[in-house]
Tab-separated table of C-alpha atoms and ligand atoms in Angstrom:
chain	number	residue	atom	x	y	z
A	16	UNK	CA	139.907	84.505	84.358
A	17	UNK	CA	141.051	81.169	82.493
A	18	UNK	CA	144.173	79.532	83.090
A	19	UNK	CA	146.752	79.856	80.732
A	20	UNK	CA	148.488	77.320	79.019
A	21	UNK	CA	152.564	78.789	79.230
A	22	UNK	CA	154.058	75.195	78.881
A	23	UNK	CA	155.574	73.370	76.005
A	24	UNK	CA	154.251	70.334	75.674
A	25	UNK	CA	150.678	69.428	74.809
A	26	UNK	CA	149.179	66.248	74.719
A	27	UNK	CA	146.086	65.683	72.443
A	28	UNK	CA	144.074	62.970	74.737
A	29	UNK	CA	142.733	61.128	71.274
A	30	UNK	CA	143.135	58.190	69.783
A	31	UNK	CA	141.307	59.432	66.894
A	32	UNK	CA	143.347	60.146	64.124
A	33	UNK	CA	140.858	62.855	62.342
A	34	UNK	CA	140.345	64.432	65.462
A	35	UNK	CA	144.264	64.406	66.415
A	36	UNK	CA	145.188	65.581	62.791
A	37	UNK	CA	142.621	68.693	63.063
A	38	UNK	CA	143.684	69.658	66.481
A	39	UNK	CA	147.107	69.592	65.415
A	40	UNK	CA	146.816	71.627	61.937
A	41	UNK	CA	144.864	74.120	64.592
A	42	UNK	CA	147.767	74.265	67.041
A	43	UNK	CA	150.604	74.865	64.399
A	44	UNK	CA	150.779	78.412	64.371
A	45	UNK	CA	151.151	78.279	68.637
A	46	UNK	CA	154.677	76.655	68.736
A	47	UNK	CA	153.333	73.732	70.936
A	48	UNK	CA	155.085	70.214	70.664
A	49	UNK	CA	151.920	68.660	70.105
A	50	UNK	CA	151.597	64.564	71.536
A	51	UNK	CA	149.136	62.125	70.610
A	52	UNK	CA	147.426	59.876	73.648
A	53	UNK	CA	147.758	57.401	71.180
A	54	UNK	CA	151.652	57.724	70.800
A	55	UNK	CA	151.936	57.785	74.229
A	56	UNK	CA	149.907	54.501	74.788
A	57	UNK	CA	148.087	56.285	77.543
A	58	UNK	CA	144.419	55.011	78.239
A	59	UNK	CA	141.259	55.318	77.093
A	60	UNK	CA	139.086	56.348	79.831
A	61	UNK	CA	135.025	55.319	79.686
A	62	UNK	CA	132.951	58.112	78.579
A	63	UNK	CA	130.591	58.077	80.991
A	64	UNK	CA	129.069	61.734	80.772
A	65	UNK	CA	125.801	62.798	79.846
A	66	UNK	CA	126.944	65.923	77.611
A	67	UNK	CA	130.029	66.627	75.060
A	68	UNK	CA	131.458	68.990	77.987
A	69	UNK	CA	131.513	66.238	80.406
A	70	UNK	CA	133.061	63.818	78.203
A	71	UNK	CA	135.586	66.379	77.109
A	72	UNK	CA	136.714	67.343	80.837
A	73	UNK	CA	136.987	63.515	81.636
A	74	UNK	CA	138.660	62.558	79.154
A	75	UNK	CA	141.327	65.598	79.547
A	76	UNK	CA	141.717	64.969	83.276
A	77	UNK	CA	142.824	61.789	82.468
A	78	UNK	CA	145.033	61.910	79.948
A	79	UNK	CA	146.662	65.186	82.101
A	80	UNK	CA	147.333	63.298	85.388
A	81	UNK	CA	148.448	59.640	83.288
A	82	UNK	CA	150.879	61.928	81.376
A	83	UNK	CA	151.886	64.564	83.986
A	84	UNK	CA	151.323	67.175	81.503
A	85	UNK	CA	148.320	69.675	80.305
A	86	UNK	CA	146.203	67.954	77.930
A	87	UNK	CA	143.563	68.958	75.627
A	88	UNK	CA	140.670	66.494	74.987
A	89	UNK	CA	137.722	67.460	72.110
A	90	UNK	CA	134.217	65.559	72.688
A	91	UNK	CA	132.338	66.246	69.754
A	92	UNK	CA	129.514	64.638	67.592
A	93	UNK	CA	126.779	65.105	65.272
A	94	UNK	CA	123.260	66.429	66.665
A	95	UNK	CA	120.218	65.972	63.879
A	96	UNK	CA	117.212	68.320	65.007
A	97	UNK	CA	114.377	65.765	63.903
A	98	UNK	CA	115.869	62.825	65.746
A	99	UNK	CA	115.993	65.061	69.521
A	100	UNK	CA	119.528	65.747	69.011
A	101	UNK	CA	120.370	62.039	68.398
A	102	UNK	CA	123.611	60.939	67.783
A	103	UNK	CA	124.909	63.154	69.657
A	104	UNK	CA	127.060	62.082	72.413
A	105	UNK	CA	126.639	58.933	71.062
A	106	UNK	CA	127.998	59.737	67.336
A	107	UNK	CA	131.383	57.425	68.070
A	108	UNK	CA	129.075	54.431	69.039
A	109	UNK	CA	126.555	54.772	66.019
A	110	UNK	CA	129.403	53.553	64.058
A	111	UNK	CA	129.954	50.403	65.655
A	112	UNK	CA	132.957	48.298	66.846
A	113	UNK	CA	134.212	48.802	63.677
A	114	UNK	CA	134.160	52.339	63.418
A	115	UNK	CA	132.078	52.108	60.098
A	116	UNK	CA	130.878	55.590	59.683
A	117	UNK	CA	128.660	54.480	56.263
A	118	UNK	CA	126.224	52.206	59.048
A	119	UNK	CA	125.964	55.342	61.032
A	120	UNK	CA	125.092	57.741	58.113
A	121	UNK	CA	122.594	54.925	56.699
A	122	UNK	CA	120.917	54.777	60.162
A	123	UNK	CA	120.211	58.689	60.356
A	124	UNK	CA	119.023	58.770	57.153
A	125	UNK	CA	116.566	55.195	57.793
A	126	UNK	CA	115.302	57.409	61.218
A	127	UNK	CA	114.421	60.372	59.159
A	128	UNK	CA	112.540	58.325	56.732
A	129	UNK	CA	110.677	56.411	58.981
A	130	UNK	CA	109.754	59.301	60.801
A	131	UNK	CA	108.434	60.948	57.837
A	132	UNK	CA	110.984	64.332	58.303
A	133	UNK	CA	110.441	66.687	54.556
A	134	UNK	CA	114.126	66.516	53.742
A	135	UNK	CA	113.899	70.467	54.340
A	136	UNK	CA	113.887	70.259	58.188
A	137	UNK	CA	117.057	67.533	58.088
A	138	UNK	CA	118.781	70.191	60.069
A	139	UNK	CA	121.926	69.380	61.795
A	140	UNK	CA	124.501	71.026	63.474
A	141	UNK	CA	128.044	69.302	64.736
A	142	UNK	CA	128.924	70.230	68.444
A	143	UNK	CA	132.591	70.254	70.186
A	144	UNK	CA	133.686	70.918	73.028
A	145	UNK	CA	137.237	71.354	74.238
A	146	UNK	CA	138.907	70.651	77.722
A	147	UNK	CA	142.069	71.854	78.886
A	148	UNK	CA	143.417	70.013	81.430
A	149	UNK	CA	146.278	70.301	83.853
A	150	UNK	CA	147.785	67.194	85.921
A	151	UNK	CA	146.627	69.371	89.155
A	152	UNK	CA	142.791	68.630	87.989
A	153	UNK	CA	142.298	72.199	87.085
A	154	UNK	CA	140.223	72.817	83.604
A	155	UNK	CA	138.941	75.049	81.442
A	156	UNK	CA	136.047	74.005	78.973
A	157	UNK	CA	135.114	75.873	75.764
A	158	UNK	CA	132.222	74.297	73.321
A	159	UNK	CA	131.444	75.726	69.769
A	160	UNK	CA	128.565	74.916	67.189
A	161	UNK	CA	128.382	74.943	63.584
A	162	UNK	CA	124.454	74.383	61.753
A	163	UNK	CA	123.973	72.852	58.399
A	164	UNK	CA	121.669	70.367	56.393
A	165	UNK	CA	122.036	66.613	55.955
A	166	UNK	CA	122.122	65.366	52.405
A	167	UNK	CA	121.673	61.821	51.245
A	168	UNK	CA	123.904	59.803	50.271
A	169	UNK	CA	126.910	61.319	51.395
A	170	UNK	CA	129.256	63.955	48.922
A	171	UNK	CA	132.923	63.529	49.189
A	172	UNK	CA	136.134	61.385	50.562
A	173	UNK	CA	137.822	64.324	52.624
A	174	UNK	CA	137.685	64.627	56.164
A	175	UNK	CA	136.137	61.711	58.503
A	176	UNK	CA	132.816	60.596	60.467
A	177	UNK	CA	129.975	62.478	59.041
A	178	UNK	CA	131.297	65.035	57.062
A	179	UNK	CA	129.913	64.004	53.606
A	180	UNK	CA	126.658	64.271	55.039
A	181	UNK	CA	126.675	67.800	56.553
A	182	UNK	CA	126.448	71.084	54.412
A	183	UNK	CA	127.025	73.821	56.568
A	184	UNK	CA	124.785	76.375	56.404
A	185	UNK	CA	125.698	79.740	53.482
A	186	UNK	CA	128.119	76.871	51.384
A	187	UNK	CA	127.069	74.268	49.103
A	188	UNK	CA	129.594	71.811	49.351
A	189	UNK	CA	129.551	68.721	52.120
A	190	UNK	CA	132.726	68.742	54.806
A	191	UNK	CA	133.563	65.623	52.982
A	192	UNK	CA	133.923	68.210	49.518
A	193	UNK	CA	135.633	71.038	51.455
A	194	UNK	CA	139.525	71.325	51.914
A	195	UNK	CA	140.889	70.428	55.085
A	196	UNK	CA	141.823	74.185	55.533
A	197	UNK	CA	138.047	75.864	54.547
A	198	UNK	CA	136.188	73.499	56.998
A	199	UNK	CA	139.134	74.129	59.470
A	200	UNK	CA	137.702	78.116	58.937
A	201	UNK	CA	134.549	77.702	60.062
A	202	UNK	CA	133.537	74.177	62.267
A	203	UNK	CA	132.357	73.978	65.616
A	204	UNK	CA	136.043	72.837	66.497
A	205	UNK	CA	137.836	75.488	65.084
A	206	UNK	CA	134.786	77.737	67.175
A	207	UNK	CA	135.670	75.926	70.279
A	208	UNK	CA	139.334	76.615	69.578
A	209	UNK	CA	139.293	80.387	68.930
A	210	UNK	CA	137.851	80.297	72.706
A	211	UNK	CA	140.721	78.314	73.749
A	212	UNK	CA	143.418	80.500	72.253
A	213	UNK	CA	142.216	83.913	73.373
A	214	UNK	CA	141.146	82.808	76.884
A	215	UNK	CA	144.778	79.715	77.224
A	216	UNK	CA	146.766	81.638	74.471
A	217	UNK	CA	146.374	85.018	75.248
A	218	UNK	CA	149.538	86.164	74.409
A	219	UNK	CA	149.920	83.700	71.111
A	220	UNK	CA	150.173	85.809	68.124
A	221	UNK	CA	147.324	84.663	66.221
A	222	UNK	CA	145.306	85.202	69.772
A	223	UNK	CA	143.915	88.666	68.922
A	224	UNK	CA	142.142	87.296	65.438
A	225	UNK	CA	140.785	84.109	67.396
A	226	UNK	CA	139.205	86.636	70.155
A	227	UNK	CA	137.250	88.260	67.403
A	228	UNK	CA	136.535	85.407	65.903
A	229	UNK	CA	135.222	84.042	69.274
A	230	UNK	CA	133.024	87.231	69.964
A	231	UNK	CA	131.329	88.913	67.766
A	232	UNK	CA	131.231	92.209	69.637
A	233	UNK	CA	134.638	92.678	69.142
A	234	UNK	CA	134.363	92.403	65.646
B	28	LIG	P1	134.015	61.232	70.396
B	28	LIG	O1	134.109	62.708	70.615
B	28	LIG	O2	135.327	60.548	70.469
B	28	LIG	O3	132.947	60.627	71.243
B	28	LIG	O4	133.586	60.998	68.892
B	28	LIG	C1	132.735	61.872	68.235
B	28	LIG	C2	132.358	61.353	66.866
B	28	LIG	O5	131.591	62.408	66.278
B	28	LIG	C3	133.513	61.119	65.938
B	28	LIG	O6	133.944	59.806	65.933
B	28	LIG	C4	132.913	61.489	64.592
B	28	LIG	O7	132.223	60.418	64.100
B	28	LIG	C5	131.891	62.538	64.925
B	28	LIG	N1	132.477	63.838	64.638
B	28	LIG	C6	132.982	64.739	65.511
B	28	LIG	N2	133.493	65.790	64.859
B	28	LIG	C7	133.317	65.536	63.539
B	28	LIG	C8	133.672	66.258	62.379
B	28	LIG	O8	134.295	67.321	62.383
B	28	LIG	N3	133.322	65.676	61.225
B	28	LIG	C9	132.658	64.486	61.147
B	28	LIG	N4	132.340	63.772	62.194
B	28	LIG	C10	132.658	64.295	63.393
């Protein structure tokens, strides 16, 4: 049985603002006062794990004991099929020091050239997970999934990272084309967060719809 969340006051442990903006147009309906790590000026721990759970949990801890409060951390990234699951953790760093998301999109697509990959198996699929954390160490992880194609160069100017490369699979627009609210509907963070609700939110009102969206059999 998960933990639930029956405080107040969340803090998002990000200093991302996509990320922070997402997670926060995902909390709204909960009546959390939502806090950025970055408005807080708390830390940036190293991310020193070897998978998006471990980097989520770390990163939660800390932000939960620096701020005496629970505190929800995402670790997320882009996994390409054809390059063994490359960026993956490593998604942030592709992009450099200065966070330039065009030299990370150019250096998937140069890898799948120059291995050869039939632009029908650039599968993809972005990965999140989500950590919970309380300043007693205690936390509850939930990771979600969503599968698409890569398409070069890049379609649209909404969202952030790699969303204009990544159609998700059944739609034909990129993330970068989509609104905020459809790609909210069905990415692997909004997956990881329907978890999160019906196993921290239980008795949220919108709690019921995310535990059938978060298994199918009770659909
Ligand atoms: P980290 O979780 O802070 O290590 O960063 C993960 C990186 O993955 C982000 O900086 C983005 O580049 C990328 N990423 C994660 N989620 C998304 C998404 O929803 N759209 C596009 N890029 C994403």
């Amino acid at each position: 049985m998960a933990r639930r969340f029956d405080g107040s006051t969340l803090i998002v442990a990000s200093h991302n603002a996509g990320k922070v903006r997402e997670i926060s147009d995902l909390l709204r309906p909960f009546a959390v006062d939502v806090r950025s790590a970055g408005e807080l000026g708390l830390a940036e721990p190293e991310e020193t794990g070897q998978t998006f759970a471990e980097n989520a949990e770390l990163k939660a801890r800390a932000a939960a004991q620096a701020a005496r409060l629970p505190a929800l951390a995402d670790d997320s990234g882009l996994c390409v099929v054809a390059l063994d699951g490359a960026p993956g953790i490593y998604s942030a760093r592709w992009a450099g020091p200065d966070k330039d998301f065009a030299v990370a999109m150019a250096r998937i697509e140069r890898e799948l050239l120059d291995r050869g990959t039939a632009q029908q198996d650039w599968r993809a699929y972005f990965v999140c997970a989500l950590s919970l954390a309380w300043p007693d160490g205690h936390c509850e992880t939930f990771v979600g999934e969503v599968h698409g194609q890569l398409v070069f160069p890049g379609r649209g100017d909404k969202g952030f990272g790699y969303d204009p490369i990544f159609i998700p699979d059944g739609y034909a627009q990129s993330f970068g084309e989509m609104e905020p609210d459809a790609k909210h509907a069905i990415s692997h963070r909004a997956a990881a967060f329907a978890q999160l609700i019906a196993a921290c939110f239980p008795d949220a009102p919108d709690a019921s719809a995310s535990r059938a969206d978060a298994d199918p059999r009770a659909n």
